[in-house]
């Protein structure tokens, strides 16, 4: 704000160069940024068209390069299946999933450790990765004891094993994918326990 000056006078408008203002005319609307189809802000007006096209082209190129190759994904899935098959001597003619463990006829707890159950549950899933909830559902769907047991301590044992054993790898859920919870997949080349962070 300018200091008050008794001698200050607002400059007069030159009628020869400046048109008479129209009190009924609205001021021009500024070109506000908008969102393009990629969710990026895009400036308004025609001056930004070339830069927007260039940046969009760069983003398209980056997205294509950052997306995993379908062949690489399939190779990784097959590697998981093959390593689990060899670990538990599953015949080539049999699927690598929880059907490799026989359920008990009397509904008692199956004679298989949790590591083997987890390996087969994850390897037998369509994408070789499951959320914790999906792991619980797969096990309960296969074995009557886990489905009917009122003792839920086995779920805590599974949580502990997933967080401790190196072969269980946590995979974040993609941002645009609906649902909750991260995934668990396998890296059968890793053995032993995960390194515990010092507090």
mmCIF file with all atom_site columns, C-alpha atoms in Angstrom:
data_model
loop_
_atom_site.group_PDB
_atom_site.id
_atom_site.type_symbol
_atom_site.label_atom_id
_atom_site.label_alt_id
_atom_site.label_comp_id
_atom_site.label_asym_id
_atom_site.label_entity_id
_atom_site.label_seq_id
_atom_site.pdbx_PDB_ins_code
_atom_site.Cartn_x
_atom_site.Cartn_y
_atom_site.Cartn_z
_atom_site.occupancy
_atom_site.B_iso_or_equiv
_atom_site.pdbx_formal_charge
_atom_site.auth_seq_id
_atom_site.auth_comp_id
_atom_site.auth_asym_id
_atom_site.auth_atom_id
_atom_site.pdbx_PDB_model_num
ATOM 1   C CA . UNK A 1 1   ? 0.000   0.000   0.000   1.00 0.00 ? 1   UNK A CA 1
ATOM 2   C CA . UNK A 1 2   ? 1.382   3.381   -1.005  1.00 0.00 ? 2   UNK A CA 1
ATOM 3   C CA . UNK A 1 3   ? 1.805   6.032   1.699   1.00 0.00 ? 3   UNK A CA 1
ATOM 4   C CA . UNK A 1 4   ? -0.789  8.743   1.577   1.00 0.00 ? 4   UNK A CA 1
ATOM 5   C CA . UNK A 1 5   ? 0.256   11.738  -0.426  1.00 0.00 ? 5   UNK A CA 1
ATOM 6   C CA . UNK A 1 6   ? -1.974  14.783  -0.704  1.00 0.00 ? 6   UNK A CA 1
ATOM 7   C CA . UNK A 1 7   ? -0.338  15.711  -4.003  1.00 0.00 ? 7   UNK A CA 1
ATOM 8   C CA . UNK A 1 8   ? -0.952  12.292  -5.598  1.00 0.00 ? 8   UNK A CA 1
ATOM 9   C CA . UNK A 1 9   ? -3.500  12.154  -8.405  1.00 0.00 ? 9   UNK A CA 1
ATOM 10  C CA . UNK A 1 10  ? -4.567  8.993   -10.256 1.00 0.00 ? 10  UNK A CA 1
ATOM 11  C CA . UNK A 1 11  ? -3.363  9.160   -13.856 1.00 0.00 ? 11  UNK A CA 1
ATOM 12  C CA . UNK A 1 12  ? -6.094  10.138  -16.231 1.00 0.00 ? 12  UNK A CA 1
ATOM 13  C CA . UNK A 1 13  ? -7.147  7.736   -18.983 1.00 0.00 ? 13  UNK A CA 1
ATOM 14  C CA . UNK A 1 14  ? -6.168  8.691   -22.519 1.00 0.00 ? 14  UNK A CA 1
ATOM 15  C CA . UNK A 1 15  ? -9.409  8.397   -24.566 1.00 0.00 ? 15  UNK A CA 1
ATOM 16  C CA . UNK A 1 16  ? -7.456  8.208   -27.840 1.00 0.00 ? 16  UNK A CA 1
ATOM 17  C CA . UNK A 1 17  ? -5.612  5.022   -26.898 1.00 0.00 ? 17  UNK A CA 1
ATOM 18  C CA . UNK A 1 18  ? -7.748  3.350   -24.211 1.00 0.00 ? 18  UNK A CA 1
ATOM 19  C CA . UNK A 1 19  ? -11.355 2.319   -24.915 1.00 0.00 ? 19  UNK A CA 1
ATOM 20  C CA . UNK A 1 20  ? -14.146 3.306   -22.605 1.00 0.00 ? 20  UNK A CA 1
ATOM 21  C CA . UNK A 1 21  ? -14.671 0.459   -20.074 1.00 0.00 ? 21  UNK A CA 1
ATOM 22  C CA . UNK A 1 22  ? -17.987 -1.345  -20.315 1.00 0.00 ? 22  UNK A CA 1
ATOM 23  C CA . UNK A 1 23  ? -19.498 -1.812  -16.844 1.00 0.00 ? 23  UNK A CA 1
ATOM 24  C CA . UNK A 1 24  ? -21.631 -4.741  -18.093 1.00 0.00 ? 24  UNK A CA 1
ATOM 25  C CA . UNK A 1 25  ? -18.695 -6.676  -19.547 1.00 0.00 ? 25  UNK A CA 1
ATOM 26  C CA . UNK A 1 26  ? -17.207 -9.436  -17.399 1.00 0.00 ? 26  UNK A CA 1
ATOM 27  C CA . UNK A 1 27  ? -13.444 -9.768  -17.107 1.00 0.00 ? 27  UNK A CA 1
ATOM 28  C CA . UNK A 1 28  ? -11.859 -12.614 -19.083 1.00 0.00 ? 28  UNK A CA 1
ATOM 29  C CA . UNK A 1 29  ? -11.813 -15.991 -17.350 1.00 0.00 ? 29  UNK A CA 1
ATOM 30  C CA . UNK A 1 30  ? -8.263  -17.137 -16.591 1.00 0.00 ? 30  UNK A CA 1
ATOM 31  C CA . UNK A 1 31  ? -7.082  -20.395 -18.136 1.00 0.00 ? 31  UNK A CA 1
ATOM 32  C CA . UNK A 1 32  ? -7.031  -22.576 -15.043 1.00 0.00 ? 32  UNK A CA 1
ATOM 33  C CA . UNK A 1 33  ? -5.058  -25.838 -15.080 1.00 0.00 ? 33  UNK A CA 1
ATOM 34  C CA . UNK A 1 34  ? -7.051  -28.972 -15.796 1.00 0.00 ? 34  UNK A CA 1
ATOM 35  C CA . UNK A 1 35  ? -6.426  -32.684 -15.368 1.00 0.00 ? 35  UNK A CA 1
ATOM 36  C CA . UNK A 1 36  ? -5.633  -34.733 -18.434 1.00 0.00 ? 36  UNK A CA 1
ATOM 37  C CA . UNK A 1 37  ? -6.516  -38.416 -18.826 1.00 0.00 ? 37  UNK A CA 1
ATOM 38  C CA . UNK A 1 38  ? -3.348  -39.405 -17.001 1.00 0.00 ? 38  UNK A CA 1
ATOM 39  C CA . UNK A 1 39  ? -4.207  -37.391 -13.910 1.00 0.00 ? 39  UNK A CA 1
ATOM 40  C CA . UNK A 1 40  ? -1.533  -34.781 -14.615 1.00 0.00 ? 40  UNK A CA 1
ATOM 41  C CA . UNK A 1 41  ? -2.212  -31.053 -14.366 1.00 0.00 ? 41  UNK A CA 1
ATOM 42  C CA . UNK A 1 42  ? -2.315  -29.344 -17.729 1.00 0.00 ? 42  UNK A CA 1
ATOM 43  C CA . UNK A 1 43  ? -2.168  -25.572 -18.143 1.00 0.00 ? 43  UNK A CA 1
ATOM 44  C CA . UNK A 1 44  ? -4.911  -23.827 -20.082 1.00 0.00 ? 44  UNK A CA 1
ATOM 45  C CA . UNK A 1 45  ? -4.501  -21.893 -23.305 1.00 0.00 ? 45  UNK A CA 1
ATOM 46  C CA . UNK A 1 46  ? -2.893  -22.721 -26.610 1.00 0.00 ? 46  UNK A CA 1
ATOM 47  C CA . UNK A 1 47  ? 0.624   -21.768 -25.555 1.00 0.00 ? 47  UNK A CA 1
ATOM 48  C CA . UNK A 1 48  ? 0.984   -24.984 -23.544 1.00 0.00 ? 48  UNK A CA 1
ATOM 49  C CA . UNK A 1 49  ? -0.238  -27.360 -26.245 1.00 0.00 ? 49  UNK A CA 1
ATOM 50  C CA . UNK A 1 50  ? 3.195   -28.210 -27.575 1.00 0.00 ? 50  UNK A CA 1
ATOM 51  C CA . UNK A 1 51  ? 4.724   -28.652 -24.128 1.00 0.00 ? 51  UNK A CA 1
ATOM 52  C CA . UNK A 1 52  ? 1.713   -30.729 -23.000 1.00 0.00 ? 52  UNK A CA 1
ATOM 53  C CA . UNK A 1 53  ? 2.060   -32.998 -26.028 1.00 0.00 ? 53  UNK A CA 1
ATOM 54  C CA . UNK A 1 54  ? 5.770   -33.373 -25.381 1.00 0.00 ? 54  UNK A CA 1
ATOM 55  C CA . UNK A 1 55  ? 5.322   -34.163 -21.687 1.00 0.00 ? 55  UNK A CA 1
ATOM 56  C CA . UNK A 1 56  ? 2.475   -36.578 -22.446 1.00 0.00 ? 56  UNK A CA 1
ATOM 57  C CA . UNK A 1 57  ? 4.669   -38.362 -24.984 1.00 0.00 ? 57  UNK A CA 1
ATOM 58  C CA . UNK A 1 58  ? 7.428   -38.618 -22.395 1.00 0.00 ? 58  UNK A CA 1
ATOM 59  C CA . UNK A 1 59  ? 5.006   -40.008 -19.826 1.00 0.00 ? 59  UNK A CA 1
ATOM 60  C CA . UNK A 1 60  ? 3.657   -42.565 -22.309 1.00 0.00 ? 60  UNK A CA 1
ATOM 61  C CA . UNK A 1 61  ? 7.206   -43.691 -23.061 1.00 0.00 ? 61  UNK A CA 1
ATOM 62  C CA . UNK A 1 62  ? 8.036   -43.918 -19.356 1.00 0.00 ? 62  UNK A CA 1
ATOM 63  C CA . UNK A 1 63  ? 4.861   -45.884 -18.594 1.00 0.00 ? 63  UNK A CA 1
ATOM 64  C CA . UNK A 1 64  ? 5.626   -48.392 -21.338 1.00 0.00 ? 64  UNK A CA 1
ATOM 65  C CA . UNK A 1 65  ? 9.183   -48.840 -20.127 1.00 0.00 ? 65  UNK A CA 1
ATOM 66  C CA . UNK A 1 66  ? 8.166   -49.186 -16.470 1.00 0.00 ? 66  UNK A CA 1
ATOM 67  C CA . UNK A 1 67  ? 5.499   -51.814 -17.131 1.00 0.00 ? 67  UNK A CA 1
ATOM 68  C CA . UNK A 1 68  ? 6.799   -55.359 -16.638 1.00 0.00 ? 68  UNK A CA 1
ATOM 69  C CA . UNK A 1 69  ? 7.022   -57.468 -19.755 1.00 0.00 ? 69  UNK A CA 1
ATOM 70  C CA . UNK A 1 70  ? 4.362   -60.186 -19.992 1.00 0.00 ? 70  UNK A CA 1
ATOM 71  C CA . UNK A 1 71  ? 6.965   -62.796 -20.925 1.00 0.00 ? 71  UNK A CA 1
ATOM 72  C CA . UNK A 1 72  ? 9.079   -61.856 -17.891 1.00 0.00 ? 72  UNK A CA 1
ATOM 73  C CA . UNK A 1 73  ? 6.057   -62.177 -15.596 1.00 0.00 ? 73  UNK A CA 1
ATOM 74  C CA . UNK A 1 74  ? 5.218   -65.612 -16.995 1.00 0.00 ? 74  UNK A CA 1
ATOM 75  C CA . UNK A 1 75  ? 8.839   -66.752 -16.636 1.00 0.00 ? 75  UNK A CA 1
ATOM 76  C CA . UNK A 1 76  ? 8.863   -65.632 -13.001 1.00 0.00 ? 76  UNK A CA 1
ATOM 77  C CA . UNK A 1 77  ? 5.614   -67.493 -12.315 1.00 0.00 ? 77  UNK A CA 1
ATOM 78  C CA . UNK A 1 78  ? 6.923   -70.667 -13.910 1.00 0.00 ? 78  UNK A CA 1
ATOM 79  C CA . UNK A 1 79  ? 10.137  -70.422 -11.911 1.00 0.00 ? 79  UNK A CA 1
ATOM 80  C CA . UNK A 1 80  ? 8.161   -70.312 -8.656  1.00 0.00 ? 80  UNK A CA 1
ATOM 81  C CA . UNK A 1 81  ? 6.105   -73.334 -9.687  1.00 0.00 ? 81  UNK A CA 1
ATOM 82  C CA . UNK A 1 82  ? 9.153   -75.327 -10.803 1.00 0.00 ? 82  UNK A CA 1
ATOM 83  C CA . UNK A 1 83  ? 11.146  -74.598 -7.638  1.00 0.00 ? 83  UNK A CA 1
ATOM 84  C CA . UNK A 1 84  ? 8.251   -75.578 -5.374  1.00 0.00 ? 84  UNK A CA 1
ATOM 85  C CA . UNK A 1 85  ? 7.700   -78.726 -7.446  1.00 0.00 ? 85  UNK A CA 1
ATOM 86  C CA . UNK A 1 86  ? 11.339  -79.737 -6.972  1.00 0.00 ? 86  UNK A CA 1
ATOM 87  C CA . UNK A 1 87  ? 11.330  -78.850 -3.278  1.00 0.00 ? 87  UNK A CA 1
ATOM 88  C CA . UNK A 1 88  ? 8.502   -81.292 -2.533  1.00 0.00 ? 88  UNK A CA 1
ATOM 89  C CA . UNK A 1 89  ? 9.118   -83.857 -5.315  1.00 0.00 ? 89  UNK A CA 1
ATOM 90  C CA . UNK A 1 90  ? 5.752   -83.270 -6.947  1.00 0.00 ? 90  UNK A CA 1
ATOM 91  C CA . UNK A 1 91  ? 5.375   -85.289 -10.178 1.00 0.00 ? 91  UNK A CA 1
ATOM 92  C CA . UNK A 1 92  ? 5.219   -83.347 -13.434 1.00 0.00 ? 92  UNK A CA 1
ATOM 93  C CA . UNK A 1 93  ? 1.720   -84.684 -14.048 1.00 0.00 ? 93  UNK A CA 1
ATOM 94  C CA . UNK A 1 94  ? 0.378   -83.238 -10.775 1.00 0.00 ? 94  UNK A CA 1
ATOM 95  C CA . UNK A 1 95  ? -0.519  -79.597 -10.146 1.00 0.00 ? 95  UNK A CA 1
ATOM 96  C CA . UNK A 1 96  ? 1.574   -77.557 -7.746  1.00 0.00 ? 96  UNK A CA 1
ATOM 97  C CA . UNK A 1 97  ? -1.064  -76.480 -5.254  1.00 0.00 ? 97  UNK A CA 1
ATOM 98  C CA . UNK A 1 98  ? -2.652  -77.551 -1.973  1.00 0.00 ? 98  UNK A CA 1
ATOM 99  C CA . UNK A 1 99  ? -4.039  -80.733 -3.540  1.00 0.00 ? 99  UNK A CA 1
ATOM 100 C CA . UNK A 1 100 ? -0.476  -82.079 -3.224  1.00 0.00 ? 100 UNK A CA 1
ATOM 101 C CA . UNK A 1 101 ? -1.278  -82.485 0.494   1.00 0.00 ? 101 UNK A CA 1
ATOM 102 C CA . UNK A 1 102 ? -3.953  -85.036 1.302   1.00 0.00 ? 102 UNK A CA 1
ATOM 103 C CA . UNK A 1 103 ? -6.677  -84.010 3.691   1.00 0.00 ? 103 UNK A CA 1
ATOM 104 C CA . UNK A 1 104 ? -7.395  -86.330 6.597   1.00 0.00 ? 104 UNK A CA 1
ATOM 105 C CA . UNK A 1 105 ? -10.548 -88.463 6.324   1.00 0.00 ? 105 UNK A CA 1
ATOM 106 C CA . UNK A 1 106 ? -11.513 -87.828 9.952   1.00 0.00 ? 106 UNK A CA 1
ATOM 107 C CA . UNK A 1 107 ? -11.065 -84.066 9.767   1.00 0.00 ? 107 UNK A CA 1
ATOM 108 C CA . UNK A 1 108 ? -7.998  -84.015 11.984  1.00 0.00 ? 108 UNK A CA 1
ATOM 109 C CA . UNK A 1 109 ? -5.098  -81.657 11.453  1.00 0.00 ? 109 UNK A CA 1
ATOM 110 C CA . UNK A 1 110 ? -3.130  -82.575 8.299   1.00 0.00 ? 110 UNK A CA 1
ATOM 111 C CA . UNK A 1 111 ? 0.397   -83.889 8.759   1.00 0.00 ? 111 UNK A CA 1
ATOM 112 C CA . UNK A 1 112 ? 2.158   -81.054 6.923   1.00 0.00 ? 112 UNK A CA 1
ATOM 113 C CA . UNK A 1 113 ? 4.120   -78.140 8.318   1.00 0.00 ? 113 UNK A CA 1
ATOM 114 C CA . UNK A 1 114 ? 2.932   -74.605 7.733   1.00 0.00 ? 114 UNK A CA 1
ATOM 115 C CA . UNK A 1 115 ? 5.862   -73.705 5.480   1.00 0.00 ? 115 UNK A CA 1
ATOM 116 C CA . UNK A 1 116 ? 4.872   -76.400 2.996   1.00 0.00 ? 116 UNK A CA 1
ATOM 117 C CA . UNK A 1 117 ? 1.216   -75.379 3.196   1.00 0.00 ? 117 UNK A CA 1
ATOM 118 C CA . UNK A 1 118 ? 2.130   -71.748 2.534   1.00 0.00 ? 118 UNK A CA 1
ATOM 119 C CA . UNK A 1 119 ? 4.435   -72.611 -0.371  1.00 0.00 ? 119 UNK A CA 1
ATOM 120 C CA . UNK A 1 120 ? 1.738   -74.652 -2.085  1.00 0.00 ? 120 UNK A CA 1
ATOM 121 C CA . UNK A 1 121 ? -1.040  -72.154 -1.380  1.00 0.00 ? 121 UNK A CA 1
ATOM 122 C CA . UNK A 1 122 ? 0.893   -69.275 -2.952  1.00 0.00 ? 122 UNK A CA 1
ATOM 123 C CA . UNK A 1 123 ? 2.385   -71.279 -5.832  1.00 0.00 ? 123 UNK A CA 1
ATOM 124 C CA . UNK A 1 124 ? -1.038  -72.709 -6.650  1.00 0.00 ? 124 UNK A CA 1
ATOM 125 C CA . UNK A 1 125 ? -2.749  -69.330 -6.879  1.00 0.00 ? 125 UNK A CA 1
ATOM 126 C CA . UNK A 1 126 ? -3.445  -67.885 -10.356 1.00 0.00 ? 126 UNK A CA 1
ATOM 127 C CA . UNK A 1 127 ? -0.824  -65.133 -10.028 1.00 0.00 ? 127 UNK A CA 1
ATOM 128 C CA . UNK A 1 128 ? 1.506   -66.818 -7.519  1.00 0.00 ? 128 UNK A CA 1
ATOM 129 C CA . UNK A 1 129 ? 0.726   -64.163 -4.936  1.00 0.00 ? 129 UNK A CA 1
ATOM 130 C CA . UNK A 1 130 ? -1.932  -63.910 -2.245  1.00 0.00 ? 130 UNK A CA 1
ATOM 131 C CA . UNK A 1 131 ? -3.010  -61.506 0.451   1.00 0.00 ? 131 UNK A CA 1
ATOM 132 C CA . UNK A 1 132 ? -3.040  -62.764 4.033   1.00 0.00 ? 132 UNK A CA 1
ATOM 133 C CA . UNK A 1 133 ? -6.814  -63.085 3.905   1.00 0.00 ? 133 UNK A CA 1
ATOM 134 C CA . UNK A 1 134 ? -6.624  -65.065 0.665   1.00 0.00 ? 134 UNK A CA 1
ATOM 135 C CA . UNK A 1 135 ? -4.036  -67.384 2.235   1.00 0.00 ? 135 UNK A CA 1
ATOM 136 C CA . UNK A 1 136 ? -6.382  -68.113 5.139   1.00 0.00 ? 136 UNK A CA 1
ATOM 137 C CA . UNK A 1 137 ? -9.293  -68.765 2.756   1.00 0.00 ? 137 UNK A CA 1
ATOM 138 C CA . UNK A 1 138 ? -7.252  -71.099 0.535   1.00 0.00 ? 138 UNK A CA 1
ATOM 139 C CA . UNK A 1 139 ? -6.134  -73.169 3.531   1.00 0.00 ? 139 UNK A CA 1
ATOM 140 C CA . UNK A 1 140 ? -9.628  -73.362 5.043   1.00 0.00 ? 140 UNK A CA 1
ATOM 141 C CA . UNK A 1 141 ? -11.144 -74.320 1.686   1.00 0.00 ? 141 UNK A CA 1
ATOM 142 C CA . UNK A 1 142 ? -8.710  -77.212 1.375   1.00 0.00 ? 142 UNK A CA 1
ATOM 143 C CA . UNK A 1 143 ? -8.488  -78.617 4.913   1.00 0.00 ? 143 UNK A CA 1
ATOM 144 C CA . UNK A 1 144 ? -11.467 -79.321 7.162   1.00 0.00 ? 144 UNK A CA 1
ATOM 145 C CA . UNK A 1 145 ? -9.464  -78.935 10.385  1.00 0.00 ? 145 UNK A CA 1
ATOM 146 C CA . UNK A 1 146 ? -8.396  -75.376 9.606   1.00 0.00 ? 146 UNK A CA 1
ATOM 147 C CA . UNK A 1 147 ? -11.947 -74.519 8.537   1.00 0.00 ? 147 UNK A CA 1
ATOM 148 C CA . UNK A 1 148 ? -13.697 -75.941 11.593  1.00 0.00 ? 148 UNK A CA 1
ATOM 149 C CA . UNK A 1 149 ? -11.145 -75.405 14.339  1.00 0.00 ? 149 UNK A CA 1
ATOM 150 C CA . UNK A 1 150 ? -12.095 -72.897 17.027  1.00 0.00 ? 150 UNK A CA 1
ATOM 151 C CA . UNK A 1 151 ? -8.409  -72.520 17.836  1.00 0.00 ? 151 UNK A CA 1
ATOM 152 C CA . UNK A 1 152 ? -7.210  -69.706 15.593  1.00 0.00 ? 152 UNK A CA 1
ATOM 153 C CA . UNK A 1 153 ? -3.605  -69.732 16.780  1.00 0.00 ? 153 UNK A CA 1
ATOM 154 C CA . UNK A 1 154 ? -2.581  -71.235 13.455  1.00 0.00 ? 154 UNK A CA 1
ATOM 155 C CA . UNK A 1 155 ? -3.368  -67.881 11.835  1.00 0.00 ? 155 UNK A CA 1
ATOM 156 C CA . UNK A 1 156 ? -0.908  -66.174 14.178  1.00 0.00 ? 156 UNK A CA 1
ATOM 157 C CA . UNK A 1 157 ? 1.678   -68.824 13.302  1.00 0.00 ? 157 UNK A CA 1
ATOM 158 C CA . UNK A 1 158 ? 1.206   -68.062 9.611   1.00 0.00 ? 158 UNK A CA 1
ATOM 159 C CA . UNK A 1 159 ? 1.637   -64.332 10.203  1.00 0.00 ? 159 UNK A CA 1
ATOM 160 C CA . UNK A 1 160 ? 4.832   -65.028 12.123  1.00 0.00 ? 160 UNK A CA 1
ATOM 161 C CA . UNK A 1 161 ? 6.210   -67.313 9.416   1.00 0.00 ? 161 UNK A CA 1
ATOM 162 C CA . UNK A 1 162 ? 5.463   -64.849 6.620   1.00 0.00 ? 162 UNK A CA 1
ATOM 163 C CA . UNK A 1 163 ? 7.273   -62.077 8.452   1.00 0.00 ? 163 UNK A CA 1
ATOM 164 C CA . UNK A 1 164 ? 10.269  -64.192 9.501   1.00 0.00 ? 164 UNK A CA 1
ATOM 165 C CA . UNK A 1 165 ? 11.145  -66.571 6.658   1.00 0.00 ? 165 UNK A CA 1
ATOM 166 C CA . UNK A 1 166 ? 13.187  -65.104 3.802   1.00 0.00 ? 166 UNK A CA 1
ATOM 167 C CA . UNK A 1 167 ? 11.417  -66.991 1.011   1.00 0.00 ? 167 UNK A CA 1
ATOM 168 C CA . UNK A 1 168 ? 8.170   -65.108 1.688   1.00 0.00 ? 168 UNK A CA 1
ATOM 169 C CA . UNK A 1 169 ? 8.376   -61.741 -0.064  1.00 0.00 ? 169 UNK A CA 1
ATOM 170 C CA . UNK A 1 170 ? 5.941   -58.897 0.552   1.00 0.00 ? 170 UNK A CA 1
ATOM 171 C CA . UNK A 1 171 ? 4.615   -57.186 -2.577  1.00 0.00 ? 171 UNK A CA 1
ATOM 172 C CA . UNK A 1 172 ? 2.699   -53.874 -2.369  1.00 0.00 ? 172 UNK A CA 1
ATOM 173 C CA . UNK A 1 173 ? -0.709  -53.702 -3.967  1.00 0.00 ? 173 UNK A CA 1
ATOM 174 C CA . UNK A 1 174 ? -0.786  -51.468 -7.091  1.00 0.00 ? 174 UNK A CA 1
ATOM 175 C CA . UNK A 1 175 ? -2.254  -48.041 -6.357  1.00 0.00 ? 175 UNK A CA 1
ATOM 176 C CA . UNK A 1 176 ? -5.086  -48.361 -8.869  1.00 0.00 ? 176 UNK A CA 1
ATOM 177 C CA . UNK A 1 177 ? -6.027  -51.922 -7.877  1.00 0.00 ? 177 UNK A CA 1
ATOM 178 C CA . UNK A 1 178 ? -9.125  -52.217 -5.671  1.00 0.00 ? 178 UNK A CA 1
ATOM 179 C CA . UNK A 1 179 ? -9.010  -54.121 -2.413  1.00 0.00 ? 179 UNK A CA 1
ATOM 180 C CA . UNK A 1 180 ? -6.976  -54.043 0.762   1.00 0.00 ? 180 UNK A CA 1
ATOM 181 C CA . UNK A 1 181 ? -3.758  -55.588 1.986   1.00 0.00 ? 181 UNK A CA 1
ATOM 182 C CA . UNK A 1 182 ? -0.424  -56.247 0.347   1.00 0.00 ? 182 UNK A CA 1
ATOM 183 C CA . UNK A 1 183 ? 0.472   -59.499 -1.362  1.00 0.00 ? 183 UNK A CA 1
ATOM 184 C CA . UNK A 1 184 ? 2.835   -62.298 -0.441  1.00 0.00 ? 184 UNK A CA 1
ATOM 185 C CA . UNK A 1 185 ? 4.809   -64.115 -3.117  1.00 0.00 ? 185 UNK A CA 1
ATOM 186 C CA . UNK A 1 186 ? 7.731   -66.561 -3.092  1.00 0.00 ? 186 UNK A CA 1
ATOM 187 C CA . UNK A 1 187 ? 11.443  -66.414 -3.743  1.00 0.00 ? 187 UNK A CA 1
ATOM 188 C CA . UNK A 1 188 ? 12.493  -70.025 -3.279  1.00 0.00 ? 188 UNK A CA 1
ATOM 189 C CA . UNK A 1 189 ? 16.141  -69.106 -3.855  1.00 0.00 ? 189 UNK A CA 1
ATOM 190 C CA . UNK A 1 190 ? 16.207  -67.424 -0.440  1.00 0.00 ? 190 UNK A CA 1
ATOM 191 C CA . UNK A 1 191 ? 16.610  -69.488 2.706   1.00 0.00 ? 191 UNK A CA 1
ATOM 192 C CA . UNK A 1 192 ? 16.690  -68.933 6.426   1.00 0.00 ? 192 UNK A CA 1
ATOM 193 C CA . UNK A 1 193 ? 15.259  -66.056 8.403   1.00 0.00 ? 193 UNK A CA 1
ATOM 194 C CA . UNK A 1 194 ? 14.952  -62.433 7.410   1.00 0.00 ? 194 UNK A CA 1
ATOM 195 C CA . UNK A 1 195 ? 17.382  -60.078 9.067   1.00 0.00 ? 195 UNK A CA 1
ATOM 196 C CA . UNK A 1 196 ? 15.796  -58.575 12.150  1.00 0.00 ? 196 UNK A CA 1
ATOM 197 C CA . UNK A 1 197 ? 16.112  -54.808 12.387  1.00 0.00 ? 197 UNK A CA 1
ATOM 198 C CA . UNK A 1 198 ? 17.788  -53.507 15.497  1.00 0.00 ? 198 UNK A CA 1
ATOM 199 C CA . UNK A 1 199 ? 15.718  -51.034 17.467  1.00 0.00 ? 199 UNK A CA 1
#
